[in-house]
Short mmCIF file of C-alpha atoms in Angstrom, two decimals:
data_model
loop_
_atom_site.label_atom_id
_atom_site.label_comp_id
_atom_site.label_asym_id
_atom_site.label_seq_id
_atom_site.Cartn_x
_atom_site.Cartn_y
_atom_site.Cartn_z
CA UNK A 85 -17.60 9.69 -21.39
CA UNK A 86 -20.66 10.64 -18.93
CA UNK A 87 -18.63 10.38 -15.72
CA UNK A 88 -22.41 9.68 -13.96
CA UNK A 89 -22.29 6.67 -15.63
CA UNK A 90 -19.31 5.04 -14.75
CA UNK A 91 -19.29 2.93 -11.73
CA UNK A 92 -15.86 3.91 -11.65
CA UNK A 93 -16.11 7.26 -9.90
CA UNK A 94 -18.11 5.65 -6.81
CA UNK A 95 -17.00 5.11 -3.84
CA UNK A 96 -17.52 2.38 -1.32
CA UNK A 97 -20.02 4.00 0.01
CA UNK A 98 -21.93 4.90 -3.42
CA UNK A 99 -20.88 8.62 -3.79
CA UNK A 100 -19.02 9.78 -5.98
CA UNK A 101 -15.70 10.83 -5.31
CA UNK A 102 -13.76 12.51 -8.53
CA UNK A 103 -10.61 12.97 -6.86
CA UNK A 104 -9.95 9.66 -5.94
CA UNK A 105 -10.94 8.76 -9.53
CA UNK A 106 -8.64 11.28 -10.69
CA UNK A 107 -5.83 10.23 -8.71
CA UNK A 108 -5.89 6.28 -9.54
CA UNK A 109 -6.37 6.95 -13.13
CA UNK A 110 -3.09 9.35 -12.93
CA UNK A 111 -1.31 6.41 -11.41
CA UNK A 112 -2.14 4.05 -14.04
CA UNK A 113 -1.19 6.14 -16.50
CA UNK A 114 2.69 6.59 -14.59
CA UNK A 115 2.75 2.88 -14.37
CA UNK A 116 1.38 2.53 -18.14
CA UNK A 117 4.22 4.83 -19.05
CA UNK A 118 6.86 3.36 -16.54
CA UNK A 119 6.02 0.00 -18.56
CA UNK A 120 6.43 1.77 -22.05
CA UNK A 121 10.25 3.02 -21.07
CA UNK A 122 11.30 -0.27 -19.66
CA UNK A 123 9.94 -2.53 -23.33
CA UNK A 124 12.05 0.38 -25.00
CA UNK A 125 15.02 -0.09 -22.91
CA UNK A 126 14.46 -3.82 -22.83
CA UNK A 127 13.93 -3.38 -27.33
CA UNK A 128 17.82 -1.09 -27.34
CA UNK A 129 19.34 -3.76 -24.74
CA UNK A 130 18.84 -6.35 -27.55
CA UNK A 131 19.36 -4.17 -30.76
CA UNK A 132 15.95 -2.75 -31.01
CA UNK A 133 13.81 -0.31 -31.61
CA UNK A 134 10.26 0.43 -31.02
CA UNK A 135 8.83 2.14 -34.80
CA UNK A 136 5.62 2.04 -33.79
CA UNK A 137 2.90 2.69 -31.52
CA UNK A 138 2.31 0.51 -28.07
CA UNK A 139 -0.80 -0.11 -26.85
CA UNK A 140 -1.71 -1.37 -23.80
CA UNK A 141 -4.82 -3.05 -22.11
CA UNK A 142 -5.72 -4.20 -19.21
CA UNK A 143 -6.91 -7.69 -18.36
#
């Protein structure tokens, strides 16, 4: 991915800021993963488990 061309790593003001990029992708990834361990716990409540892989995406 050619971070200069993702609209992503702007700012408000138009510059681009990689730590705040950084930092809100890292979040989204805890919550991604936070979500992951609660459908497995949710799966072994009711006499699952997950076999396979999960993915996830955004809408």
């Amino acid at each position: 991915m050619d971070k200069r061309l993702n609209k992503d790593f702007l700012n408000a003001s138009g510059c681009k800021d990689f730590t705040a990029y950084e930092a809100i992708k890292n979040v989204q990834r805890e919550e991604r993963q936070k979500l992951i361990a609660d459908i497995t716990e949710l799966a072994a409540k009711h006499g699952y488990e997950i076999t396979s892989q999960i993915k996830l995406a955004e809408k």
